[in-house]
């Protein structure tokens, strides 16, 4: 489903990814772990073709992303759902409208929208919240809306960028159950996370990236000792800042 | 079709949300179009006047005293034909002159019918082939007996032509500056709406909306600003120029014996120019403001 073949991506001053080769099969559930700045974001951005690799080839759903023209990028992204740590819901739209929006902008017929949006909301357990606005919902509910939006177009791949980062442990675990459910319906999931508990509990494939290289790829554990996990948390403020500038960069359309 | 309506609806919503900035940019662009129209009006009128006088440019007219006989005039004609730089010379009677005069006054020609006598003199018209010789020929003509005056338009026409050219060049320079300023004004206005909707746009991109789909509403918003400005400027020009023609049109006619360009004709032509300018300024402005945004 997703294949990296000797992929290298460098930024001006540091390395994003360094000669990475990895294969993620259809129906996989993969955790992407590692310290901040290790290259997890780069990995995700390369899949979405928000960034273009300097060397190597990336294949997503049988298509060579590295050689893709800008014109084809929207088509690629229609096959990938994405969920963020900060939900990114539109505050002036209701829950229903937020989810329907994802279908409207890719010209889905009204009939399909009327059918699929309630389905997605029901699956996420928030059908009763359809007419509410995002700021009337709890964080967990907002993330459910975001997931509903990500899956409403039935993408083959779902990318979750620290989806539980803003949630308390119980809510986070609920969200994980939902993702697991989506995965069992056949969607490939790539989840970037720092949450040790969750990774250990889920017992899925874990890819650890450090300094732009894959240092570990095995089923099971988060792998870092508590100490390291804690130290990453210490850096989280910096990481969040960094990520925010990154996102601001994306919004401005720049490349960092 | 559905997409088209979506785009149109979004554009109007954005325009409404960003009303004050939209109005400010409409105001700015209207002003720039008005300055432009002022220059165009000057240019067109001076040009028209110059064109009508241009016919006299390559001729010298020797007005004769009433007692001068056609035979004497014929001597002058023959003499002039001998001169260097003269292509033709002929005798023009006062009746011919009157007929020509009437023709030039066009619809108002009937006014001349009220005259008891034809006040125009007989004349000898000398066509000049070599303009360098014009001054010498005029001086030569002054020496004939039985003439009233030698009329020679060179300096007037020269001045008019210079003025035309000057106005033409200034209009082009001014136009370029004004267009650049307008594009910047529009692109800044659109940028504001783009920032207001940056979250929405980033989600649209992630979900896989095409760039043109994202750009559409902003493009329409820009064009809307441009077209509204054009219509406003056109209306103001129509009212002002109409007034001007009403007030000084007759004087201009008497001074230059050529009418001012009529309002209807002017507005009809301006309409196309203004709309084209408005649409291109609007669309350029919005595409520029979006460009950075969509390059990811």
Coordinates of C-alpha atoms in Angstrom, one line a residue:
Chain A
X1 CA 0.0 0.0 0.0
X2 CA 2.8 2.4 0.9
X3 CA 6.4 1.7 -0.1
X4 CA 9.5 3.7 0.5
X5 CA 12.5 2.7 -1.5
X6 CA 15.8 4.3 -0.4
X7 CA 14.1 7.6 0.3
X8 CA 16.2 10.6 1.3
X9 CA 14.9 14.0 2.1
X10 CA 17.1 16.8 3.3
X11 CA 16.3 20.3 4.6
X12 CA 18.7 23.2 4.4
X13 CA 20.4 22.5 7.8
X14 CA 19.3 19.0 8.8
X15 CA 18.2 15.6 7.5
X16 CA 14.6 14.7 7.3
X17 CA 14.9 11.1 6.2
X18 CA 18.1 9.3 5.3
X19 CA 17.9 6.4 2.9
X20 CA 14.7 4.9 4.3
X21 CA 13.2 1.7 2.8
X22 CA 10.0 0.4 4.3
X23 CA 6.9 -1.4 3.2
X24 CA 3.4 -1.0 4.7
X25 CA 0.9 -3.5 3.4
X26 CA -2.8 -3.1 2.8
X27 CA -4.7 -3.4 6.1
X28 CA -1.7 -2.8 8.3
X29 CA -1.9 -0.8 11.5
X30 CA 1.5 0.9 12.0
X31 CA 2.8 3.1 14.8
X32 CA 5.4 5.6 13.9
X33 CA 7.5 6.5 17.0
X34 CA 10.7 8.3 17.8
X35 CA 12.0 11.5 19.4
X36 CA 10.8 14.8 18.1
X37 CA 12.6 15.9 15.0
X38 CA 13.5 12.4 14.1
X39 CA 11.7 12.4 10.8
X40 CA 8.2 11.2 11.6
X41 CA 6.6 14.4 10.2
X42 CA 8.8 14.2 7.1
X43 CA 7.6 10.6 6.6
X44 CA 4.0 11.6 6.7
X45 CA 4.4 14.7 4.6
X46 CA 6.2 12.6 1.9
X47 CA 3.2 10.2 1.8
X48 CA 0.8 13.1 1.3
X49 CA 3.3 14.7 -1.1
X50 CA 3.3 17.8 0.9
X51 CA 7.0 17.3 0.4
X52 CA 8.9 15.7 -2.5
X53 CA 11.8 13.3 -1.8
X54 CA 15.3 14.3 -2.9
X55 CA 16.2 10.7 -3.8
X56 CA 14.5 7.3 -3.9
X57 CA 10.9 6.4 -4.8
X58 CA 7.7 6.4 -2.8
X59 CA 4.8 4.4 -4.0
X60 CA 1.3 4.9 -2.6
X61 CA -1.5 2.6 -3.7
X62 CA 0.6 1.6 -6.7
X63 CA 1.3 5.1 -7.8
X64 CA 4.7 6.6 -7.9
X65 CA 4.3 9.7 -5.7
X66 CA 7.8 11.1 -6.4
X67 CA 7.1 11.5 -10.1
X68 CA 3.6 12.7 -9.6
X69 CA 2.6 16.1 -11.2
X70 CA 1.0 18.8 -9.0
X71 CA -2.2 18.1 -11.0
X72 CA -2.4 14.6 -9.7
X73 CA -1.8 15.4 -6.0
X74 CA -5.5 16.1 -5.2
X75 CA -6.4 12.6 -6.6
X76 CA -3.7 11.1 -4.3
X77 CA -5.0 12.9 -1.3
X78 CA -8.6 11.7 -2.0
X79 CA -7.3 8.2 -1.2
X80 CA -5.8 9.3 2.1
X81 CA -7.7 10.4 5.2
X82 CA -5.9 12.5 7.8
X83 CA -6.5 13.2 11.4
X84 CA -4.5 15.8 13.4
X85 CA -3.7 16.3 17.1
X86 CA -5.6 19.6 17.1
X87 CA -8.7 18.3 15.2
X88 CA -8.8 21.2 12.8
X89 CA -12.6 21.5 12.5
X90 CA -14.2 24.5 11.0
X91 CA -15.7 26.4 13.9
X92 CA -18.5 28.1 11.9
X93 CA -19.8 24.8 10.5
X94 CA -21.8 22.2 12.4
X95 CA -20.6 18.7 13.0
X96 CA -22.6 17.5 10.0
X97 CA -21.4 20.3 7.8
X98 CA -17.8 19.7 8.8
X99 CA -18.0 16.1 7.7
X100 CA -20.1 16.9 4.6
X101 CA -17.5 19.5 3.6
X102 CA -15.0 16.8 2.9
X103 CA -17.4 15.3 0.3
X104 CA -18.7 18.6 -1.1
X105 CA -15.3 19.8 -2.1
X106 CA -14.5 16.8 -4.2
X107 CA -17.9 17.1 -5.9
X108 CA -19.6 14.1 -4.4
X109 CA -23.3 14.0 -5.3
X110 CA -25.8 15.3 -2.8
X111 CA -27.4 11.8 -2.4
X112 CA -24.1 10.2 -1.5
X113 CA -23.4 13.0 1.1
X114 CA -26.8 12.5 2.7
X115 CA -26.1 8.8 3.0
X116 CA -22.5 8.7 4.0
X117 CA -22.2 11.5 6.5
X118 CA -24.8 10.1 8.9
X119 CA -23.1 6.7 8.5
X120 CA -19.7 8.0 9.4
X121 CA -21.2 10.0 12.4
X122 CA -23.0 6.8 13.6
X123 CA -19.8 4.8 13.3
X124 CA -18.0 7.4 15.4
X125 CA -20.8 7.4 18.0
X126 CA -21.7 11.0 17.6
X127 CA -24.8 10.9 15.4
X128 CA -26.7 12.8 18.1
X129 CA -24.2 15.7 17.9
X130 CA -24.8 16.4 14.2
X131 CA -26.3 19.8 14.7
X132 CA -23.8 21.0 17.3
X133 CA -20.9 23.3 16.6
X134 CA -17.3 22.1 17.4
X135 CA -16.9 24.4 20.4
X136 CA -19.9 22.8 22.0
X137 CA -18.2 19.4 22.0
X138 CA -15.6 17.8 24.3
X139 CA -12.1 17.2 23.0
X140 CA -12.8 13.5 22.5
X141 CA -16.0 14.3 20.6
X142 CA -14.2 16.8 18.4
X143 CA -11.6 14.2 17.5
X144 CA -14.4 11.8 16.6
X145 CA -15.8 14.4 14.2
X146 CA -12.3 14.8 12.7
X147 CA -12.1 11.0 12.2
X148 CA -15.5 10.9 10.7
X149 CA -14.4 13.6 8.3
X150 CA -11.3 11.6 7.4
X151 CA -13.1 8.4 6.7
X152 CA -16.3 9.7 5.1
X153 CA -14.8 9.5 1.6
X154 CA -13.7 5.9 2.3
X155 CA -10.0 6.3 1.9
X156 CA -7.7 3.3 1.7
X157 CA -5.2 4.9 4.0
X158 CA -5.7 6.8 7.2
X159 CA -2.9 8.9 8.6
X160 CA -3.3 10.0 12.2
X161 CA -0.8 12.6 13.4
X162 CA -0.7 12.2 17.2
X163 CA -4.5 11.9 17.3
X164 CA -4.5 11.3 21.1
X165 CA -2.0 14.0 22.0
X166 CA -4.7 16.4 23.3
X167 CA -6.8 13.8 25.0
X168 CA -6.9 12.3 28.5
X169 CA -6.0 8.6 28.7
X170 CA -9.5 7.3 28.8
X171 CA -10.7 9.3 25.9
X172 CA -7.5 8.5 24.0
X173 CA -8.2 4.8 24.5
X174 CA -11.7 5.2 23.1
X175 CA -10.3 6.9 20.0
X176 CA -7.8 4.0 19.6
X177 CA -10.7 1.6 19.7
X178 CA -12.4 3.5 16.9
X179 CA -9.2 3.5 14.8
X180 CA -8.9 -0.2 15.4
X181 CA -12.4 -0.7 14.2
X182 CA -11.7 1.3 11.0
X183 CA -8.6 -0.7 10.5
X184 CA -10.5 -3.9 10.8
X185 CA -12.8 -2.7 8.0
X186 CA -9.7 -2.8 5.8
X187 CA -8.2 0.7 6.0
X188 CA -4.5 0.9 6.3
X189 CA -3.6 3.1 9.3
X190 CA -0.3 5.0 9.9
X191 CA -0.3 6.7 13.3
X192 CA 2.4 9.0 14.6
X193 CA 2.5 9.0 18.4
X194 CA 4.4 9.6 21.6
X195 CA 2.0 7.7 23.7
X196 CA 3.9 4.7 25.2
X197 CA 0.9 3.2 27.0
X198 CA -1.2 3.1 23.8
X199 CA 1.5 1.5 21.7
X200 CA 2.3 -1.1 24.3
X201 CA -1.4 -1.9 24.7
X202 CA -2.3 -2.2 21.1
X203 CA 0.5 -4.6 20.1
X204 CA 0.7 -3.5 16.5
X205 CA 3.6 -3.0 14.2
X206 CA 6.0 -0.3 15.5
X207 CA 8.4 1.6 13.2
X208 CA 10.9 3.7 15.2
X209 CA 12.7 6.5 13.5
X210 CA 15.7 8.3 14.8
X211 CA 17.8 10.9 13.1
X212 CA 16.1 10.2 9.8
X213 CA 16.7 6.5 9.9
X214 CA 14.5 3.5 10.8
X215 CA 16.2 2.0 13.8
X216 CA 13.6 -0.6 14.6
X217 CA 10.6 -2.2 12.8
X218 CA 8.8 -4.9 14.8
X219 CA 5.5 -5.9 16.2
X220 CA 4.7 -4.9 19.8
X221 CA 6.2 -2.4 22.0
X222 CA 6.9 1.4 22.0
X223 CA 10.5 0.3 22.7
X224 CA 11.8 3.3 24.4
X225 CA 12.5 3.1 28.1
X226 CA 10.4 5.3 30.4
X227 CA 13.4 7.6 30.8
X228 CA 13.6 8.2 27.1
X229 CA 9.9 8.5 26.7
X230 CA 9.9 11.1 29.5
X231 CA 12.8 13.0 28.0
X232 CA 10.9 13.2 24.7
X233 CA 8.0 14.6 26.6
X234 CA 10.3 17.2 28.1
X235 CA 11.1 18.3 24.6
X236 CA 7.4 18.4 23.7
X237 CA 7.0 22.1 24.2
X238 CA 9.8 22.6 21.7
X239 CA 8.3 20.0 19.4
X240 CA 4.9 21.6 19.5
X241 CA 6.4 25.0 18.7
X242 CA 8.3 23.5 15.9
X243 CA 5.3 21.7 14.5
X244 CA 3.2 24.8 14.7
X245 CA 5.7 26.8 12.7
X246 CA 5.7 23.9 10.3
X247 CA 1.9 24.0 10.0
X248 CA 1.9 27.8 9.7
X249 CA 4.4 27.2 6.9
X250 CA 2.0 24.8 5.2
X251 CA -0.9 27.2 5.6
X252 CA 1.2 29.9 3.9
X253 CA 2.1 27.2 1.4
X254 CA 5.8 27.5 2.1
X255 CA 8.0 24.5 2.6
X256 CA 9.3 25.4 6.0
Chain B
X1 CA -22.7 23.3 -12.8
X2 CA -23.0 22.5 -9.2
X3 CA -19.4 23.5 -8.7
X4 CA -20.0 26.7 -10.5
X5 CA -22.8 27.7 -8.1
X6 CA -20.8 26.6 -5.1
X7 CA -18.0 28.8 -6.3
X8 CA -20.3 31.8 -6.9
X9 CA -22.0 31.4 -3.6
X10 CA -18.7 31.3 -1.7
X11 CA -17.5 34.4 -3.6
X12 CA -20.5 36.4 -2.5
X13 CA -20.2 35.1 1.1
X14 CA -16.6 36.1 1.2
X15 CA -17.3 39.5 -0.3
X16 CA -20.0 40.1 2.3
X17 CA -17.8 39.0 5.2
X18 CA -15.0 41.2 4.0
X19 CA -17.3 44.1 3.2
X20 CA -15.3 47.1 4.4
X21 CA -12.1 46.0 2.7
X22 CA -14.0 45.1 -0.5
X23 CA -15.6 48.5 -0.5
X24 CA -12.3 50.2 0.1
X25 CA -10.7 48.4 -2.9
X26 CA -13.7 49.1 -5.1
X27 CA -13.3 52.8 -4.1
X28 CA -9.5 52.7 -4.9
X29 CA -10.0 51.0 -8.2
X30 CA -12.8 53.3 -9.2
X31 CA -10.6 56.3 -8.5
X32 CA -7.8 54.9 -10.6
X33 CA -10.2 54.2 -13.4
X34 CA -11.6 57.8 -13.2
X35 CA -8.1 59.2 -13.4
X36 CA -7.5 57.0 -16.4
X37 CA -10.8 58.1 -18.0
X38 CA -9.9 61.8 -17.5
X39 CA -6.7 61.2 -19.5
X40 CA -8.6 59.2 -22.1
X41 CA -11.2 61.9 -22.5
X42 CA -8.5 64.6 -22.9
X43 CA -6.6 62.4 -25.3
X44 CA -9.6 61.5 -27.5
X45 CA -10.8 65.1 -27.7
X46 CA -7.4 66.5 -28.5
X47 CA -6.9 63.8 -31.0
X48 CA -10.2 64.5 -32.7
X49 CA -9.4 68.2 -32.9
X50 CA -5.9 67.5 -34.2
X51 CA -7.3 65.2 -36.9
X52 CA -9.8 67.8 -38.1
X53 CA -7.1 70.5 -38.3
X54 CA -4.6 68.1 -39.8
X55 CA -6.2 68.5 -43.3
X56 CA -5.1 72.1 -43.2
X57 CA -1.6 71.2 -42.2
X58 CA -0.2 70.7 -45.7
X59 CA -1.9 73.8 -47.2
X60 CA -1.5 77.6 -47.2
X61 CA -4.6 79.6 -47.8
X62 CA -4.3 83.0 -49.3
X63 CA -7.4 85.1 -48.7
X64 CA -8.1 87.7 -51.4
X65 CA -9.6 91.1 -51.1
X66 CA -13.0 91.3 -52.6
X67 CA -11.8 93.6 -55.4
X68 CA -9.2 91.1 -56.5
X69 CA -10.3 89.6 -59.9
X70 CA -10.2 85.9 -60.7
X71 CA -7.6 86.8 -63.4
X72 CA -5.2 88.2 -60.7
X73 CA -5.9 85.2 -58.7
X74 CA -5.0 83.0 -61.6
X75 CA -1.6 84.7 -61.8
X76 CA -1.0 83.8 -58.2
X77 CA -2.0 80.2 -58.9
X78 CA 0.3 79.9 -61.8
X79 CA 3.2 81.6 -59.9
X80 CA 2.7 79.3 -56.9
X81 CA 2.7 76.2 -59.1
X82 CA 6.2 77.2 -60.2
X83 CA 7.5 77.4 -56.7
X84 CA 9.6 74.6 -55.2
X85 CA 7.7 72.3 -52.8
X86 CA 4.2 73.0 -54.2
X87 CA 2.2 70.1 -55.3
X88 CA -0.9 72.0 -56.4
X89 CA -2.6 75.4 -56.3
X90 CA -6.1 76.4 -57.1
X91 CA -8.6 79.2 -56.8
X92 CA -11.5 78.7 -54.4
X93 CA -14.5 81.0 -54.6
X94 CA -16.3 82.3 -51.6
X95 CA -19.3 80.1 -52.5
X96 CA -17.1 77.0 -52.5
X97 CA -15.6 78.1 -49.2
X98 CA -19.1 78.5 -47.7
X99 CA -20.2 75.1 -48.9
X100 CA -17.1 73.5 -47.2
X101 CA -17.7 75.5 -44.0
X102 CA -21.3 74.3 -43.9
X103 CA -20.2 70.7 -44.4
X104 CA -17.9 70.9 -41.5
X105 CA -20.6 72.3 -39.2
X106 CA -22.6 69.3 -40.1
X107 CA -26.1 69.3 -38.5
X108 CA -25.6 72.9 -37.3
X109 CA -25.0 74.0 -40.9
X110 CA -28.4 75.5 -41.2
X111 CA -27.3 78.3 -38.9
X112 CA -25.2 79.7 -41.7
X113 CA -28.3 80.0 -43.9
X114 CA -29.3 83.0 -41.9
X115 CA -26.4 85.1 -43.1
X116 CA -27.5 87.8 -45.6
X117 CA -24.1 88.0 -47.3
X118 CA -21.4 85.4 -47.6
X119 CA -18.7 86.9 -45.3
X120 CA -16.1 84.5 -46.5
X121 CA -13.4 85.8 -48.9
X122 CA -12.3 84.2 -52.2
X123 CA -9.0 82.4 -51.8
X124 CA -6.1 80.7 -53.4
X125 CA -5.3 77.3 -51.8
X126 CA -1.7 76.1 -52.1
X127 CA -1.0 72.5 -51.4
X128 CA 2.5 71.9 -50.1
X129 CA 4.4 68.7 -50.8
X130 CA 7.6 69.7 -49.0
X131 CA 6.9 70.9 -45.5
X132 CA 10.3 72.3 -45.1
X133 CA 9.4 74.9 -47.7
X134 CA 6.2 75.9 -45.9
X135 CA 7.6 79.0 -44.1
X136 CA 9.3 80.3 -47.3
X137 CA 6.1 79.8 -49.3
X138 CA 4.0 81.6 -46.8
X139 CA 6.5 84.5 -46.8
X140 CA 6.4 84.6 -50.6
X141 CA 2.6 84.7 -50.6
X142 CA 2.6 87.7 -48.3
X143 CA 4.2 89.7 -51.1
X144 CA 1.3 89.4 -53.6
X145 CA -0.9 92.4 -54.3
X146 CA -4.6 92.3 -53.4
X147 CA -4.5 89.8 -50.6
X148 CA -6.1 90.2 -47.3
X149 CA -4.2 87.5 -45.3
X150 CA -2.2 84.4 -45.5
X151 CA -3.4 81.7 -43.3
X152 CA -1.1 78.9 -42.4
X153 CA -1.8 76.4 -39.7
X154 CA 1.6 74.8 -39.2
X155 CA 2.4 76.1 -35.7
X156 CA -1.1 75.4 -34.4
X157 CA -1.1 71.9 -35.7
X158 CA 2.4 71.3 -34.5
X159 CA 1.4 72.3 -31.0
X160 CA -1.7 70.1 -31.1
X161 CA 0.2 67.1 -32.3
X162 CA 2.8 67.6 -29.6
X163 CA 0.1 67.8 -27.0
X164 CA -1.5 64.7 -28.4
X165 CA 1.7 62.8 -28.2
X166 CA 2.5 64.0 -24.7
X167 CA -0.9 63.1 -23.4
X168 CA -0.6 59.7 -25.1
X169 CA 2.7 58.9 -23.4
X170 CA 1.6 60.2 -20.0
X171 CA -1.6 58.2 -20.3
X172 CA 0.3 55.0 -20.9
X173 CA 2.8 55.6 -18.1
X174 CA 0.0 56.5 -15.7
X175 CA -2.1 53.5 -16.8
X176 CA 0.8 51.1 -16.0
X177 CA 1.3 52.6 -12.6
X178 CA -2.4 52.7 -11.8
X179 CA -2.9 49.1 -12.9
X180 CA 0.0 47.9 -10.7
X181 CA -1.4 49.8 -7.7
X182 CA -4.8 48.4 -8.3
X183 CA -3.6 44.8 -8.6
X184 CA -1.8 45.2 -5.3
X185 CA -4.9 46.7 -3.7
X186 CA -7.0 43.8 -4.9
X187 CA -4.5 41.1 -4.0
X188 CA -4.2 42.5 -0.4
X189 CA -8.0 42.5 0.0
X190 CA -8.2 38.9 -1.2
X191 CA -5.3 38.0 1.0
X192 CA -7.3 39.0 3.9
X193 CA -10.1 36.6 3.0
X194 CA -7.6 33.9 2.3
X195 CA -6.1 34.3 5.8
X196 CA -9.6 34.3 7.3
X197 CA -10.1 30.9 5.6
X198 CA -6.7 29.5 5.9
X199 CA -7.8 26.6 8.1
X200 CA -10.6 25.8 5.6
X201 CA -8.2 25.9 2.7
X202 CA -5.6 23.7 4.4
X203 CA -8.4 21.1 5.1
X204 CA -9.5 21.4 1.5
X205 CA -6.0 20.6 0.4
X206 CA -5.7 17.6 2.7
X207 CA -9.0 16.2 1.5
X208 CA -8.0 16.6 -2.1
X209 CA -9.7 19.6 -3.5
X210 CA -8.0 20.8 -6.7
X211 CA -6.2 24.1 -6.8
X212 CA -8.7 25.6 -9.2
X213 CA -11.5 24.6 -7.0
X214 CA -9.9 26.3 -4.0
X215 CA -9.0 29.3 -6.1
X216 CA -12.4 29.7 -7.8
X217 CA -14.3 31.7 -5.1
X218 CA -11.3 34.0 -4.6
X219 CA -11.0 34.6 -8.3
X220 CA -14.7 35.4 -8.6
X221 CA -14.4 37.7 -5.6
X222 CA -11.6 39.6 -7.3
X223 CA -13.5 39.8 -10.6
X224 CA -16.5 41.0 -8.7
X225 CA -14.5 43.9 -7.1
X226 CA -13.1 44.7 -10.6
X227 CA -16.4 44.7 -12.4
X228 CA -18.2 46.8 -9.7
X229 CA -15.4 49.3 -9.8
X230 CA -15.7 49.5 -13.6
X231 CA -19.4 50.0 -13.5
X232 CA -19.1 52.7 -10.8
X233 CA -16.3 54.5 -12.7
X234 CA -18.3 54.3 -15.9
X235 CA -21.4 55.8 -14.3
X236 CA -19.4 58.7 -12.8
X237 CA -17.6 59.3 -16.1
X238 CA -20.9 59.4 -17.9
X239 CA -22.4 61.9 -15.6
X240 CA -19.4 64.2 -15.4
X241 CA -18.5 64.1 -19.1
X242 CA -22.2 64.7 -19.9
X243 CA -22.1 67.8 -17.8
X244 CA -18.8 69.0 -19.3
X245 CA -20.1 68.6 -22.8
X246 CA -23.3 70.5 -21.8
X247 CA -21.4 73.4 -20.3
X248 CA -18.4 73.9 -22.6
X249 CA -19.3 71.8 -25.6
X250 CA -20.5 74.9 -27.6
X251 CA -17.5 77.0 -26.8
X252 CA -15.1 74.2 -27.8
X253 CA -17.1 73.9 -31.0
X254 CA -16.7 77.6 -31.8
X255 CA -13.0 77.7 -30.9
X256 CA -11.9 74.6 -32.8
X257 CA -14.8 74.3 -35.2
X258 CA -14.9 70.6 -34.2
X259 CA -17.4 69.1 -31.8
X260 CA -16.4 67.3 -28.6
X261 CA -16.6 63.5 -28.8
X262 CA -20.2 62.7 -28.0
X263 CA -21.0 61.1 -24.6
X264 CA -22.7 58.0 -26.0
X265 CA -19.8 57.1 -28.2
X266 CA -17.3 57.7 -25.4
X267 CA -19.1 55.6 -22.8
X268 CA -19.7 52.8 -25.2
X269 CA -16.0 52.5 -25.9
X270 CA -15.0 53.1 -22.3
X271 CA -17.3 50.3 -21.1
X272 CA -15.3 47.7 -22.8
X273 CA -12.0 49.1 -21.7
X274 CA -13.1 49.5 -18.1
X275 CA -14.6 46.1 -17.9
X276 CA -11.6 44.5 -19.4
X277 CA -9.3 46.4 -17.0
X278 CA -11.6 45.6 -14.0
X279 CA -11.7 41.9 -14.8
X280 CA -8.0 41.5 -15.4
X281 CA -7.1 43.6 -12.4
X282 CA -9.4 41.5 -10.2
X283 CA -8.3 38.2 -11.5
X284 CA -4.6 39.1 -11.5
X285 CA -4.9 40.4 -7.9
X286 CA -6.5 37.2 -6.6
X287 CA -4.3 34.8 -8.5
X288 CA -1.2 36.6 -7.1
X289 CA -2.5 36.5 -3.6
X290 CA -3.2 32.8 -3.8
X291 CA -0.1 31.8 -5.6
X292 CA 2.1 31.3 -2.5
X293 CA -0.7 29.5 -0.7
X294 CA -1.3 26.8 -3.2
X295 CA 2.3 25.9 -4.0
X296 CA 2.6 23.0 -1.7

